[in-house]
PDB file of C-alpha atoms in Angstrom:
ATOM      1  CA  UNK K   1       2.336  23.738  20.709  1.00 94.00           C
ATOM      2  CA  UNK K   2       1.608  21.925  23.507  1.00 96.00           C
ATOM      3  CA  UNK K   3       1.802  18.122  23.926  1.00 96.00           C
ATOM      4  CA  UNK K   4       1.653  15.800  27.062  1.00 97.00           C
ATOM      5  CA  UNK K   5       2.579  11.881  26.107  1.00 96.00           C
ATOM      6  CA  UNK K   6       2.900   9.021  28.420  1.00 97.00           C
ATOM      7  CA  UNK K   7       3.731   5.598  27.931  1.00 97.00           C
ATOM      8  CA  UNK K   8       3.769   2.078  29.873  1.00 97.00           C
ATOM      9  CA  UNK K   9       5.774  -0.605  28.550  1.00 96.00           C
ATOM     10  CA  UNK K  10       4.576  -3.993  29.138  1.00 93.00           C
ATOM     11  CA  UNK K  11       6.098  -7.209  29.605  1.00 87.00           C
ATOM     12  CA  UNK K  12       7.678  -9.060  27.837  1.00 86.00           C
ATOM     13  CA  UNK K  13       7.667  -6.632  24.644  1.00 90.00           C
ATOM     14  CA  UNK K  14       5.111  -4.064  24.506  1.00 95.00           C
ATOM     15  CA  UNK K  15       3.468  -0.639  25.028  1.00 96.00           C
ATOM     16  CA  UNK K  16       0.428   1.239  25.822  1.00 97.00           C
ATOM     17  CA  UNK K  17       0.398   5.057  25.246  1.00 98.00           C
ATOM     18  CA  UNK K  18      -1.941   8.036  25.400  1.00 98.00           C
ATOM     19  CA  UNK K  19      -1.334  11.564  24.208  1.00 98.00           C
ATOM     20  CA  UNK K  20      -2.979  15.072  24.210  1.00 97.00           C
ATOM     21  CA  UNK K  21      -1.964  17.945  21.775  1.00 96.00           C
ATOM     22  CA  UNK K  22      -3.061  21.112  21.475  1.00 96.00           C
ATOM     23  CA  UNK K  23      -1.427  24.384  18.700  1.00 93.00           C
ATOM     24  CA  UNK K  24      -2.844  27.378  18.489  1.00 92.00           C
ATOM     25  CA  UNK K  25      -1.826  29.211  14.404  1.00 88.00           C
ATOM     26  CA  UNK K  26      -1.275  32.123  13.077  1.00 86.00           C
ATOM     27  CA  UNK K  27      -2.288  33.056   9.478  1.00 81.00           C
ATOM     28  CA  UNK K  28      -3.346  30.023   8.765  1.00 82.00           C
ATOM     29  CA  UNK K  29      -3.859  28.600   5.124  1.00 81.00           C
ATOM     30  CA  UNK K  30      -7.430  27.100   4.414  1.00 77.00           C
ATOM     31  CA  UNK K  31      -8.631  26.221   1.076  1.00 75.00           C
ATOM     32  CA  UNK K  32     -12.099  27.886   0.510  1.00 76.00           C
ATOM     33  CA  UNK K  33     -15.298  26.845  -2.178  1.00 76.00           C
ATOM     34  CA  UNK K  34     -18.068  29.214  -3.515  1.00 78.00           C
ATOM     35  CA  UNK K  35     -20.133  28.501  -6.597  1.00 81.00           C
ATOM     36  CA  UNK K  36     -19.363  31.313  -9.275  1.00 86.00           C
ATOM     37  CA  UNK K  37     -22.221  33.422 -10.154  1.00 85.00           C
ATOM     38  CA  UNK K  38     -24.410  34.474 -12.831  1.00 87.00           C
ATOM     39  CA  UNK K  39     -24.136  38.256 -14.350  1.00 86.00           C
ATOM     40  CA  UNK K  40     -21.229  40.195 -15.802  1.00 86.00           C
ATOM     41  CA  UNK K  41     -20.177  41.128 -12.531  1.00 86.00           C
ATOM     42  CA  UNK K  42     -19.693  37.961 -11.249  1.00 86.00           C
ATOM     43  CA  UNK K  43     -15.628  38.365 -11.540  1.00 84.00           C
ATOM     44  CA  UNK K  44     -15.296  36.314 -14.966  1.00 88.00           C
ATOM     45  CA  UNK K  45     -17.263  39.054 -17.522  1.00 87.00           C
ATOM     46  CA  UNK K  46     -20.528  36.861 -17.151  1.00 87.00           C
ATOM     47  CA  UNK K  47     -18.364  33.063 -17.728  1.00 89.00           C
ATOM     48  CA  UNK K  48     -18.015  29.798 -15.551  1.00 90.00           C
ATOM     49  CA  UNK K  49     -21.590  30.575 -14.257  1.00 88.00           C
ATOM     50  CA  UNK K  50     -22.108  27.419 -12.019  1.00 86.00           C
ATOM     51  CA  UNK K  51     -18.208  26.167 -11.811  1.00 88.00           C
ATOM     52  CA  UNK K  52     -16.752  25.575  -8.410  1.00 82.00           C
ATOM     53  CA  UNK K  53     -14.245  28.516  -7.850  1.00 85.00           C
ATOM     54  CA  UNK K  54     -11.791  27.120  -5.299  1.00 82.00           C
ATOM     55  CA  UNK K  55      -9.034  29.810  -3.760  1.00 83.00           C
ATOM     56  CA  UNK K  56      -6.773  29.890  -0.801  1.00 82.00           C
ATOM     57  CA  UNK K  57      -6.575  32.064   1.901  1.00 77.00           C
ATOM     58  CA  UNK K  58      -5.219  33.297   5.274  1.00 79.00           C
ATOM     59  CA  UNK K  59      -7.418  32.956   8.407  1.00 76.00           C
ATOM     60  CA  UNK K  60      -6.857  35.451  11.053  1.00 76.00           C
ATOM     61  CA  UNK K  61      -6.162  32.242  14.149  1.00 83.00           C
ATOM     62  CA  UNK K  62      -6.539  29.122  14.288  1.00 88.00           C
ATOM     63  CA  UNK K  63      -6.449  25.915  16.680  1.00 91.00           C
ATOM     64  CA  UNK K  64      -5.726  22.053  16.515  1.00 93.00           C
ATOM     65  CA  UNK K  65      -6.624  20.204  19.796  1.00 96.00           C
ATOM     66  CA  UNK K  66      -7.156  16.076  19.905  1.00 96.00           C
ATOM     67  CA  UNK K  67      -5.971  12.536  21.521  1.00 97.00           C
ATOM     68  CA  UNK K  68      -4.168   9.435  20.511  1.00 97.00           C
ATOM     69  CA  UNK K  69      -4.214   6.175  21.969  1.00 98.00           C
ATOM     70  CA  UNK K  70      -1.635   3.351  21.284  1.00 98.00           C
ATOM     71  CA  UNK K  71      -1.467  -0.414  22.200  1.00 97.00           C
ATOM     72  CA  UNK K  72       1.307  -2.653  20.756  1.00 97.00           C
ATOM     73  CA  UNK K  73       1.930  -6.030  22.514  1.00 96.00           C
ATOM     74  CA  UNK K  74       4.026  -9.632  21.467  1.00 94.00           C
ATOM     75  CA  UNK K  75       1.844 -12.226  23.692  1.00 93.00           C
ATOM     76  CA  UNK K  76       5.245 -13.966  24.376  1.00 91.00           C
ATOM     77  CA  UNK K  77       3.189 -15.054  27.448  1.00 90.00           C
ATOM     78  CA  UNK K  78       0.776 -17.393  25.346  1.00 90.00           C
ATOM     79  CA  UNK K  79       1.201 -21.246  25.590  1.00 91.00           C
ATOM     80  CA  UNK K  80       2.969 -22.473  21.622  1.00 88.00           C
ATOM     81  CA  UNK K  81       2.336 -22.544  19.332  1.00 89.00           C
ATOM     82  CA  UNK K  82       0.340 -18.788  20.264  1.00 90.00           C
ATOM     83  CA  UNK K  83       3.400 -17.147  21.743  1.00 92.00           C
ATOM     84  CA  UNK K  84       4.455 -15.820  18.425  1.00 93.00           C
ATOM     85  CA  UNK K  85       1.359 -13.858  18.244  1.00 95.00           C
ATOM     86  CA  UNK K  86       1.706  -9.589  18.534  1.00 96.00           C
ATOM     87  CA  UNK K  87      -1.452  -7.268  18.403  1.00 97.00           C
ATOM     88  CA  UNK K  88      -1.861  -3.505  18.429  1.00 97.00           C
ATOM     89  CA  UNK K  89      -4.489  -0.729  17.953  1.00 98.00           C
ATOM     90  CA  UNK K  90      -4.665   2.947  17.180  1.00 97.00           C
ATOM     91  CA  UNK K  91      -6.747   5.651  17.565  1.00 98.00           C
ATOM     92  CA  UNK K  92      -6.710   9.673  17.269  1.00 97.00           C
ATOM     93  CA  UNK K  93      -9.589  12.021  17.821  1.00 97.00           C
ATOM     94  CA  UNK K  94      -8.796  15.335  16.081  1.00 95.00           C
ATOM     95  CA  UNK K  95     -10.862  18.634  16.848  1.00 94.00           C
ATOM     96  CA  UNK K  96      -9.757  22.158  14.356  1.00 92.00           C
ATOM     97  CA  UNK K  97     -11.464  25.567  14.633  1.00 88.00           C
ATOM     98  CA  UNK K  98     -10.591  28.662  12.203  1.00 85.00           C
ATOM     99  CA  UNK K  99     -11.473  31.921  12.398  1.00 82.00           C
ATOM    100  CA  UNK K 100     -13.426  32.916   9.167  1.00 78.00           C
ATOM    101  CA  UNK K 101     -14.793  36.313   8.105  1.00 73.00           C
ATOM    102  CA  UNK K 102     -17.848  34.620   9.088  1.00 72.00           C
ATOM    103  CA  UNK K 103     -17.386  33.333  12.094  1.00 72.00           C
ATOM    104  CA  UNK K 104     -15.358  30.124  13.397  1.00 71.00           C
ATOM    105  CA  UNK K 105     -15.379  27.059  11.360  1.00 81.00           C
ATOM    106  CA  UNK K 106     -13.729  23.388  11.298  1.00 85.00           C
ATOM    107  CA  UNK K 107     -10.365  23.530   9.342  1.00 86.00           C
ATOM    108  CA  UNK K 108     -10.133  21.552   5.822  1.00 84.00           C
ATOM    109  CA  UNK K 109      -8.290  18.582   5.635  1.00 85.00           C
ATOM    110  CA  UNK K 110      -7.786  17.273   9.126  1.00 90.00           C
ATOM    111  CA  UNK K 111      -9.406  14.077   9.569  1.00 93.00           C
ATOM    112  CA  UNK K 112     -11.357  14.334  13.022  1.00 94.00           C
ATOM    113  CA  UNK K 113     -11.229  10.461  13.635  1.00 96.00           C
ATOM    114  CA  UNK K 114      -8.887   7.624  12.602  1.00 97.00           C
ATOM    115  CA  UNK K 115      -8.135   4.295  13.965  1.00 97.00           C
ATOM    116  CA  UNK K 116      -6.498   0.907  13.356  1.00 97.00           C
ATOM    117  CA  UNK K 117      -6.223  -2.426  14.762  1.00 98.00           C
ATOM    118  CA  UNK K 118      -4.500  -5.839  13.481  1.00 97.00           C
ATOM    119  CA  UNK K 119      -2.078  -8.832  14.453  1.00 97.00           C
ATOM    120  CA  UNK K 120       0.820 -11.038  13.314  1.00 96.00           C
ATOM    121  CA  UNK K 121       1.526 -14.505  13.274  1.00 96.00           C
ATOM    122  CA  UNK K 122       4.501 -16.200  12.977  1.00 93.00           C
ATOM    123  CA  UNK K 123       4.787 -19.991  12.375  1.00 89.00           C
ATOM    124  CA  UNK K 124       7.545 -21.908  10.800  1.00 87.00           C
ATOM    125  CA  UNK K 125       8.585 -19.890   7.769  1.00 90.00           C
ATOM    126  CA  UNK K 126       5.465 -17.923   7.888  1.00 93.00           C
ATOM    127  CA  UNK K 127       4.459 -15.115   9.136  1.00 95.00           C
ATOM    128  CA  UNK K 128       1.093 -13.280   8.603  1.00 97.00           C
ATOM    129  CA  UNK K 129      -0.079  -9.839   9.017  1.00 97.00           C
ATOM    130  CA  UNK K 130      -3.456  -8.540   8.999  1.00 97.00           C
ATOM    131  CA  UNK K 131      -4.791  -4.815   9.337  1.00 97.00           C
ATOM    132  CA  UNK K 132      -7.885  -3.116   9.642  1.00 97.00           C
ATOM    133  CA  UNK K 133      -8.000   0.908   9.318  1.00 96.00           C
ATOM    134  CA  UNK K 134     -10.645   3.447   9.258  1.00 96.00           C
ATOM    135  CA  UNK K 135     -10.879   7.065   8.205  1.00 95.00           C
ATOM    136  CA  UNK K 136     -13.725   9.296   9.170  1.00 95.00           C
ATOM    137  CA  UNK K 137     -15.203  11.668   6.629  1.00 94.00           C
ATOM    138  CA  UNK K 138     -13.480  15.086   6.821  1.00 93.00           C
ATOM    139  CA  UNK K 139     -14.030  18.637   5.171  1.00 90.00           C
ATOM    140  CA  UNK K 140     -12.009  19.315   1.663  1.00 83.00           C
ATOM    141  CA  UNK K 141     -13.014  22.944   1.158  1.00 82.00           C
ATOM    142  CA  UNK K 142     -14.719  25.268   2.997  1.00 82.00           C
ATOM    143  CA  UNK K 143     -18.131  27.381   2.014  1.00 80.00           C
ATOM    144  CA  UNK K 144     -19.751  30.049   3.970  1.00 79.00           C
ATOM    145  CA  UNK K 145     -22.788  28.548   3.286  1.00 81.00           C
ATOM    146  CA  UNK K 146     -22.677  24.857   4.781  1.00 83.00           C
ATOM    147  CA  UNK K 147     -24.795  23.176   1.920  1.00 84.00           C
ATOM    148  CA  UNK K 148     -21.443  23.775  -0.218  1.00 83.00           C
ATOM    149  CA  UNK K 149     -19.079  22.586   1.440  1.00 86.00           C
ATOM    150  CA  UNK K 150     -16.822  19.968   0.572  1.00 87.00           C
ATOM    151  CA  UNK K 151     -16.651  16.367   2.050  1.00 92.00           C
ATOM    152  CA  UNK K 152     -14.520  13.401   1.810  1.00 93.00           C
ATOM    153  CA  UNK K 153     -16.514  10.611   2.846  1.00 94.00           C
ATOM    154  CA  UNK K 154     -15.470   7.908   5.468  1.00 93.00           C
ATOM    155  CA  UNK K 155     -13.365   4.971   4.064  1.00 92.00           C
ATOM    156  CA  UNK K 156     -11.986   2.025   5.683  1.00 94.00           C
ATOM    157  CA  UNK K 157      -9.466  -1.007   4.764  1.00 95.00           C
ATOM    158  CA  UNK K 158      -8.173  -4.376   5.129  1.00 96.00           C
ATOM    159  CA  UNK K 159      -4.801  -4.515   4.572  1.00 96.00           C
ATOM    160  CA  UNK K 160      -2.742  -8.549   4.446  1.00 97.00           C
ATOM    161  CA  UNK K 161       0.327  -9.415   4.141  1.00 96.00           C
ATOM    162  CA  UNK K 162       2.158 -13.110   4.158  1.00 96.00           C
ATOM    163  CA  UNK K 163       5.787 -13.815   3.848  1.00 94.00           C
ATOM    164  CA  UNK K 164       7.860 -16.925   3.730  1.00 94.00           C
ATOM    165  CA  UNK K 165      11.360 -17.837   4.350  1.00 91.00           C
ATOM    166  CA  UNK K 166      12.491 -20.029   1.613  1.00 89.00           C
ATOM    167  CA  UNK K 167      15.705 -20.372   2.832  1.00 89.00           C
ATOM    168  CA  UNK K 168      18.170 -17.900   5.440  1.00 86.00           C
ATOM    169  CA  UNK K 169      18.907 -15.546   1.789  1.00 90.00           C
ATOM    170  CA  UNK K 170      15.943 -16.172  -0.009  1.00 92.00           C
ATOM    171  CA  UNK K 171      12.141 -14.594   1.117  1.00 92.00           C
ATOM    172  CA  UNK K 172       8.971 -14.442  -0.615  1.00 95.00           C
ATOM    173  CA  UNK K 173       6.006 -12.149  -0.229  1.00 95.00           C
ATOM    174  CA  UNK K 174       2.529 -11.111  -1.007  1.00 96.00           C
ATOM    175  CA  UNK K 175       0.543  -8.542  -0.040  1.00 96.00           C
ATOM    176  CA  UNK K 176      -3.041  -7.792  -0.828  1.00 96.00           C
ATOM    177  CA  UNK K 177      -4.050  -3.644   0.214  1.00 94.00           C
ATOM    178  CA  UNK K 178      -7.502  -2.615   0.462  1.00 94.00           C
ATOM    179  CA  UNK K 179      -9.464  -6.824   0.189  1.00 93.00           C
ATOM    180  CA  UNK K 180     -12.808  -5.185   0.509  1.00 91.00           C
ATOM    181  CA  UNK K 181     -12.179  -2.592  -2.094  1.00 92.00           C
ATOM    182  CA  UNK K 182     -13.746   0.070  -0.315  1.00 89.00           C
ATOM    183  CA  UNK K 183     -13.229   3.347  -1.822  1.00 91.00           C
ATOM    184  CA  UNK K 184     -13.735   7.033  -0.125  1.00 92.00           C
ATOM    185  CA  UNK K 185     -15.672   9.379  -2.601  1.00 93.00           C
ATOM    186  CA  UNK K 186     -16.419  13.000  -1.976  1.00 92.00           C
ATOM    187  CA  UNK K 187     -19.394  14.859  -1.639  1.00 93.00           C
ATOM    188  CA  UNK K 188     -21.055  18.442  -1.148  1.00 89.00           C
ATOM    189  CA  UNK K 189     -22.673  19.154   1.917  1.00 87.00           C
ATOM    190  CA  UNK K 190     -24.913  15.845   2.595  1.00 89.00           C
ATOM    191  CA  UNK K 191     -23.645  12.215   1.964  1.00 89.00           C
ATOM    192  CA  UNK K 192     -26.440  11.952  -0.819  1.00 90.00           C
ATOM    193  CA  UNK K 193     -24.799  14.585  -2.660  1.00 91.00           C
ATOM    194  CA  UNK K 194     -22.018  12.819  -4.499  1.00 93.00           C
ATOM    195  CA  UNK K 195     -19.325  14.870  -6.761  1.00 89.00           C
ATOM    196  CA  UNK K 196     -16.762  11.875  -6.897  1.00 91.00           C
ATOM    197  CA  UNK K 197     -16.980   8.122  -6.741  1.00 91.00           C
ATOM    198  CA  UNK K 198     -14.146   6.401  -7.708  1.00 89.00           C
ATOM    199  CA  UNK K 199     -13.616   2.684  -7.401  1.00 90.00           C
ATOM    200  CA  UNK K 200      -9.254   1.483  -7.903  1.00 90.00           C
ATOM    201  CA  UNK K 201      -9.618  -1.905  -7.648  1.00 91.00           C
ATOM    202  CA  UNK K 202      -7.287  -3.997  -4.396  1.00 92.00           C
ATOM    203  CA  UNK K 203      -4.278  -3.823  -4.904  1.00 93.00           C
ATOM    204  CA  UNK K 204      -1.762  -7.602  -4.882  1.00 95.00           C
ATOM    205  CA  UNK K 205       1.777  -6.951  -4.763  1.00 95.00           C
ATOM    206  CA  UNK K 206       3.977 -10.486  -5.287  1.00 96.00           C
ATOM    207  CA  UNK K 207       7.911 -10.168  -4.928  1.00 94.00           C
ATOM    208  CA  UNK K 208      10.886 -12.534  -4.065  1.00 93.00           C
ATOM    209  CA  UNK K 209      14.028 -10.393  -2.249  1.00 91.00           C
ATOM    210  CA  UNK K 210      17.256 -11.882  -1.737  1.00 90.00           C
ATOM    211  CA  UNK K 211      20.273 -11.272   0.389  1.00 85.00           C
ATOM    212  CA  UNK K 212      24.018 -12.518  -1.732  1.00 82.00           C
TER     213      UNK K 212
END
């Protein structure tokens, strides 16, 4: 493994980071896809023709390299009623290579891209908190032959949350995950090539916590 990090811390409260990473693997664990064939000799006396035959195995090498980028801030600065504001943002760029028996490959199940961004807001008894975040589509199983592999598409989310003080023991909260209800699906080798689509709903969570 190697990792360089370094950090700046801003006034009053705050930070602003960037980081590089790199590990190099041994025997590495990748999930792999085929398509079973048709035939008696197809490993299944002649059955499952068609089915999805997913396995695991044990590359030879393999290598994780990428970024992050980090910015977390209260704007204590701001004129009131602002100065109770805070920000921050994320992002991490993730590149994978693996050493099939047919050459080198990206590694399933490391998202290549992510970020976030949001704010808080505290006013009186209130306080608000509001999140954006973004996944990138990433491969779920690998194929030798591109036009079967595995995707998870791309998803992205707005996350808010809003508490109140009721009194110094008493708080009350809700929070609302995923507004837009935007769901990631999963598809094999082009986007128009859905497997899965699966839509959950958003999710509202309402609670009351006290302290005795």
């Amino acid at each position: 493994n190697y990792d360089v990090m370094l950090e700046y811390y801003l006034k009053p409260v705050g930070v602003l980071s960037a980081g590089i990473y790199r590990k190099d693997i041994r025997g590495f664990i990748a999930s792999q896809r085929s398509i079973i064939g048709a035939g008696p000799d197809n490993g299944f006396s002649g059955n499952f023709a068609g089915y999805d035959f997913i396995t695991k195995m044990n590359l030879n090498s393999a290598r994780m390299e990428g970024y992050e980028l980090a910015y977390d801030q209260q704007l204590r600065m701001l004129p009131k009623p602002l100065n109770t504001l805070a920000v921050f943002a994320n992002y991490t760029r993730v590149r994978t290579a693996g050493t099939y028996e047919e050459g080198a490959s990206a590694l399933p199940s490391f998202v290549p891209e992510m970020y976030n961004f949001g704010a808080s807001y505290s006013f009186w008894r209130l306080q608000v908190r509001v999140s954006y975040n973004y996944t990138g589509a990433f491969l779920f199983s690998y194929n030798a032959n591109p036009l079967n592999q595995a995707y998870q598409s791309d998803g992205d989310s707005i996350d808010v949350n809003l508490q109140c003080k009721i009194t110094p023991w008493l708080n009350a909260s809700v929070n609302v995950q995923n507004l837009g209800n935007k769901w990631p699906g999963q598809y094999v080798g082009e986007p128009n090539r859905v497997t899965i689509a699966e839509v959950f709903g958003r999710r509202i969570t309402v609670g009351i916590r006290g302290r005795f």
